Amino acid sequence: MVHLNFFHLFGLYCLIVSVKGWFYGRPDPGLMTRGEVWPLPMNVTTFNNFTHVINPATFQFTTQLNCDILQQAFIRYKKLTFPGYAQFKEQVLKQKSLKATLTQLSVQVTKGCDSGYPQMGMDESYTIQLNPTSTSAVLKANEVWGALRGLESFSQMVFKDSNNNWFVNTQTISDKPRFPHRGLLIDSSRHFLSVSILKRNLDLMAQNKMNVFHWHLTDSEAFPYASKRFPDLSAKGAYTPRHVYTQSQIQDIIAYARLRGIRVVPEFDTPGHTGAWGPGMPGLLSLCYDENGQNTILSNLIDPTKDANWDFLTQFFDEALNLFPDNYMHFGGDEVEYYMLWCWYRNSGIMNWMQQHGMGNDTTKLLNYFFQKLVPLVKAARSNTTMIFWQEVLDLGVAPPSSIAHVWKGDTYDEVMSEMYQVTAAGHYAILSSCWYLNYIKYGADWGYVDNSEIKQRGMYYECDPTAFGGSQAQNDLVLGGEAVLWSEFVDGTNLIPRLWHVFS
Amino acid sequence: MVHLNFFHLFGLYCLIVSVKGWFYGRPDPGLMTRGEVWPLPMNVTTFNNFTHVINPATFQFTTQLNCDILQQAFIRYKKLTFPGYAQFKEQVLKQKSLKATLTQLSVQVTKGCDSGYPQMGMDESYTIQLNPTSTSAVLKANEVWGALRGLESFSQMVFKDSNNNWFVNTQTISDKPRFPHRGLLIDSSRHFLSVSILKRNLDLMAQNKMNVFHWHLTDSEAFPYASKRFPDLSAKGAYTPRHVYTQSQIQDIIAYARLRGIRVVPEFDTPGHTGAWGPGMPGLLSLCYDENGQNTILSNLIDPTKDANWDFLTQFFDEALNLFPDNYMHFGGDEVEYYMLWCWYRNSGIMNWMQQHGMGNDTTKLLNYFFQKLVPLVKAARSNTTMIFWQEVLDLGVAPPSSIAHVWKGDTYDEVMSEMYQVTAAGHYAILSSCWYLNYIKYGADWGYVDNSEIKQRGMYYECDPTAFGGSQAQNDLVLGGEAVLWSEFVDGTNLIPRLWHVFS
């Protein structure tokens, strides 16, 4: 977890096979690791290569705690630590030849269990001690979230030989993440993604020690979020009544993520990218006009001049903020400039209202009005909410105080870093995504250098560093981390997992 | 089957969702077809929209024939015709409200069953008759292979409403393929692909009425084909001893393909792309030299000057030709020019041999010697074998008589068509692949216009027509069809299916 890695070991490994090919010798796809941990831990000390033998049939994960998170994790990691053992148990037991020298992993959590949810700032640090002389491995963490990361690392430290003997190297690992926010954006508006696919994706995030599921829930294409207070939003805005997430399904996903130490940060993109809100909430969107004054443009922008819309937004976010337990919520705010021209500037009713309210013709002032007016209703619903916005909201100077900047633009690496410099110089916390637009696929370069014209020279996925903008230590301290994004224009349940993770199955 | 379609309905449909997005209105991913057949049949006549009701619980597929191919197909198509019925049987029976008006599909095959294998020239034509007045639908075909295509069409004609009532339109369909060769190349050398993935792919080929699985079995990266006579080839040439196809596994795949009317045409690429043959057959490959005369280049080219190598090739192909029942076999022959320079021209032993045999310094003559010498050993092993080669073999004029040209090169659509013109003008049968390199993926254009520099202006996948080269009718008659190719440098079991078919699962 030293580096901000988004890459599954096999995905990376497969690229090496593919790019280098036979000219550089043929790697062995059947090769198993010898217990290397991914992402690379902060500190690893090896005891002169002594290797413990483990018997999967009798090995125990133990804890003194009565803790659902650990009990559930033990069930998962018994499988994940000994892949294939369950299926081939008989054969394994028959073939086993070596006597076990390690019999348990003892998990100790200083602060005990956590009945709540993972939050920004959770302590994910942990240590694993495996001594040649002890039959017990020890995993220590301050918080249960760190214990989960340690269990993942331990499962990766265990390996087996062709005789089905299982081993683990004697090592001391001391690890903690470089960044507190290691996220992945999944877009369930452009294509609907089933609950089972989202859960599978959470498993893989945990395997890679990623800790934030940024759920881009709604957009112009579809509104799959089922509000109880406003059922028409999904009834009329989802692709079909079947392509929705009920609140119990959302709670199920949040609970599934919690058990893996993953935060679920929902995004309700406003005031733009709201086209799919319209069918279920007449009057919410502004009428939009082309250069000839014709109302030909499908609206994608909320009309903030109507009180009724603020009554709606108050009720809507009150419900959403009480459904999602994460202290952070993403409110979008990207790509409104064109719609401001079409749907506000050319909308006489809105222009009249703006003039009456001293905004003249400056639609940016109306945009500012929208975001500032969001704050009290958000705080009223949940006072401790931190608001995240896409970078334009910060760039335009219309963001509420202490908003977090989500940097996603930039045609070059320099532009990206310059934006990171500016938002942190302005004192904002920042999350970087520009470097990791995983939906930009390209033959022969899926994970390598990206020369797609849309992100020309943005740099290597691996080499992009969110703090490489040459700022002060104070600025670096404002960098919360990064988020890979997989926009779903060309992604659905059939290709999301391979495109993101490329796991051999 | 009028057009040469490689595209799964959902794959195509999904592109429409993706590309057009909400601006053009939001298609309904939950939408089912109303019984449209894909690919579009040659002739469809609809009886003034009368629609039969079907009860999946009692509907019968019937035939007078005792025919394993049909019995197995009935089992498959009972599931494929009523997707989801098995899982939701109770619910369906409860909800069913309409009385069935169609009770069976009667399958009649003029020429009876076929105990052999599908071959080039098999009759895939069929008719389906569904009259408003009859409770029995009739599928007629001359050969069982046509019956399989008809069963696929019938399964696509059936649809259901939200109350789980199943329907089928009353239509007469008369259909036959435009081309006899509708293939898909799968490359199991760059990445190993499991038997289960290959079978799943055969299911999807059948769903799209494709009839040739071109199995690129060996190449420079790996040799997964397990020869019984030369076990070292895969023991030393496969990625691992586990990443091989045993002969019983190959027979299993061939049998699975036969039941779906799909030919399995193996390719053993020679004399180039043979790097992975080397480890298991010392002396087979020429030593290769860089411009400084150093033996630094890993060999990828067979040495045809040694009698021992011809003894090997005779034994090897005798075994292979008796394992694979298809009358056609692909012998590769692509991309040897550089290796001819490195491994033959700069190899003094080979140059001496060439001079002794009156070839002077012309390595093309040695290449011609290789291919001509292949013929008698192939004919001896199986006299009715038709040999397919990649286009260079024809272009260089070194192909055996009546070889088939597999066209794969061309930077522009014009170049591709010009090559098709030339090979057919020379009297060769031709298969086109240049237009359908499905491994060239690109963000936002997976199925659309391809501007990847490697196939610049090659044209639209959909619009490329193998006979658009302006040749005579005699030339057009030599066009056997086309093959989509999915080279596997960046493809393995995790992404092959979604990349090729994009099936919702």
PDB file of C-alpha atoms in Angstrom, chain A residues 37 88 108 149 167 189 203 237 309 333 376-377 396 402 414 481:
ATOM      1  CA  VAL A  37       1.936  -9.139  -1.135  1.00  0.00           C
ATOM      2  CA  PHE A  88      -9.728 -30.676  -3.999  1.00  0.00           C
ATOM      3  CA  GLN A 108      -5.564  -8.558  17.742  1.00  0.00           C
ATOM      4  CA  ARG A 149      -6.073  -5.202   5.253  1.00  0.00           C
ATOM      5  CA  PHE A 167       3.541 -22.542   2.863  1.00  0.00           C
ATOM      6  CA  SER A 189     -26.488   5.207 -15.067  1.00  0.00           C
ATOM      7  CA  ASP A 203     -14.518  -8.209  -3.435  1.00  0.00           C
ATOM      8  CA  GLY A 237     -36.305   7.733 -15.045  1.00  0.00           C
ATOM      9  CA  ASN A 309     -37.622  22.556  -6.673  1.00  0.00           C
ATOM     10  CA  GLY A 333     -21.333  19.803 -10.550  1.00  0.00           C
ATOM     11  CA  PRO A 376     -28.115  24.387   4.591  1.00  0.00           C
ATOM     12  CA  LEU A 377     -30.384  21.593   3.377  1.00  0.00           C
ATOM     13  CA  LEU A 396     -15.577  28.662 -10.940  1.00  0.00           C
ATOM     14  CA  SER A 402     -14.587  23.251   2.842  1.00  0.00           C
ATOM     15  CA  ASP A 414       1.107  19.133 -16.699  1.00  0.00           C
ATOM     16  CA  GLY A 481      -5.687  10.232  -2.793  1.00  0.00           C
TER      17      GLY A 481
END
